[in-house]
Amino acid sequence: MLGGWLNAVLDILFPPRCPACRQWVGIHGAWCARCFGELMSVRQIPLAEHRLKYLDECLVLSDYTGPLQRLIRDMKFRSLKQHAPSLTYVVEQGMKERSGGMQARSVIPVPLSRQRLKERGFNQTEAIFKPWAAKQGLNWLDGLERIRLTAPQWELNLTERRKNIKGAFRVTRPEDVKGHCILLVDDIFTTGITLDECAKVLKQAGAVKVKALTLASGAR
């Protein structure tokens, strides 16, 4: 009861606004209809074109540009976790026509290294996707871990990226993925090399299919 009253007071004092244009909206985290319409660009990534051998499907919801890019960068580089609800909203709305999490049993985020997790204080992918997974009734698994520190992928060319990420992950509990379809989630798709490496180790652990969902694409 107290929480409901508190939220009502906060809505009066700090009415929810669109994170792009600052127009008033009905609920916290929502975007106005105009900005949201300009934002969404749901599409499949052509796996063969990107030479991705282990993923069975990869869906992106938007382009890595404009206000969405700003929010993601603020979360990653300024540790502004308060942007998470606005990005979760994008996932929820973008996936409305795909109930069931792309026919996956469990959702696994691409993990951060322990060092980066300590620096940031949270995994931005988990902050964005976990609330959506809960609403979908999907199992959330911290099923992967980085077993060595890697250089930031955005600093490297394609050949360097593959070498940098090779052997960087391991499955924490193979029994949780064996025989199942897994949905990998990450904030940004660029080349897909990191996602494909994660898919490889998941399939080596017995996953039947590995699909991927990312908030935005900065593919080049």
mmCIF file of C-alpha atoms in Angstrom, residues 19 27-31 68 70-76 78-92 122-132 187:
data_model
loop_
_atom_site.group_PDB
_atom_site.id
_atom_site.type_symbol
_atom_site.label_atom_id
_atom_site.label_comp_id
_atom_site.label_asym_id
_atom_site.label_seq_id
_atom_site.Cartn_x
_atom_site.Cartn_y
_atom_site.Cartn_z
ATOM 1 C CA PRO A 19 13.652 9.495 -22.807
ATOM 2 C CA ILE A 27 4.248 5.117 -17.394
ATOM 3 C CA HIS A 28 7.860 5.158 -16.307
ATOM 4 C CA GLY A 29 10.193 3.767 -18.934
ATOM 5 C CA ALA A 30 7.794 4.330 -21.843
ATOM 6 C CA TRP A 31 8.624 6.260 -25.009
ATOM 7 C CA LEU A 68 18.913 4.612 -27.909
ATOM 8 C CA ARG A 70 22.912 7.519 -25.803
ATOM 9 C CA LEU A 71 21.030 5.487 -23.198
ATOM 10 C CA ILE A 72 23.090 2.353 -23.816
ATOM 11 C CA ARG A 73 26.360 4.275 -23.670
ATOM 12 C CA ASP A 74 25.286 6.007 -20.460
ATOM 13 C CA MET A 75 24.615 2.623 -18.864
ATOM 14 C CA LYS A 76 27.894 1.110 -20.039
ATOM 15 C CA ARG A 78 28.667 6.171 -16.953
ATOM 16 C CA SER A 79 27.030 3.382 -14.910
ATOM 17 C CA LEU A 80 23.604 5.048 -15.202
ATOM 18 C CA LYS A 81 21.442 2.045 -14.398
ATOM 19 C CA GLN A 82 18.335 4.236 -14.167
ATOM 20 C CA HIS A 83 18.023 4.052 -17.968
ATOM 21 C CA ALA A 84 17.270 0.320 -17.814
ATOM 22 C CA PRO A 85 13.427 0.628 -17.696
ATOM 23 C CA SER A 86 13.392 2.661 -20.926
ATOM 24 C CA LEU A 87 15.460 -0.017 -22.661
ATOM 25 C CA THR A 88 13.424 -2.863 -21.170
ATOM 26 C CA TYR A 89 10.350 -1.142 -22.633
ATOM 27 C CA VAL A 90 11.933 -1.378 -26.094
ATOM 28 C CA VAL A 91 12.458 -5.121 -25.617
ATOM 29 C CA GLU A 92 8.918 -5.683 -24.318
ATOM 30 C CA PHE A 122 26.021 -4.306 -12.862
ATOM 31 C CA ASN A 123 25.675 -6.160 -16.150
ATOM 32 C CA GLN A 124 23.709 -3.797 -18.390
ATOM 33 C CA THR A 125 22.369 -6.716 -20.447
ATOM 34 C CA GLU A 126 20.906 -8.316 -17.330
ATOM 35 C CA ALA A 127 19.393 -5.010 -16.182
ATOM 36 C CA ILE A 128 17.679 -4.598 -19.561
ATOM 37 C CA PHE A 129 16.524 -8.128 -20.381
ATOM 38 C CA LYS A 130 15.875 -9.844 -17.047
ATOM 39 C CA PRO A 131 12.575 -8.009 -16.303
ATOM 40 C CA TRP A 132 11.294 -8.949 -19.763
ATOM 41 C CA ASP A 187 22.835 -5.077 -25.767
#
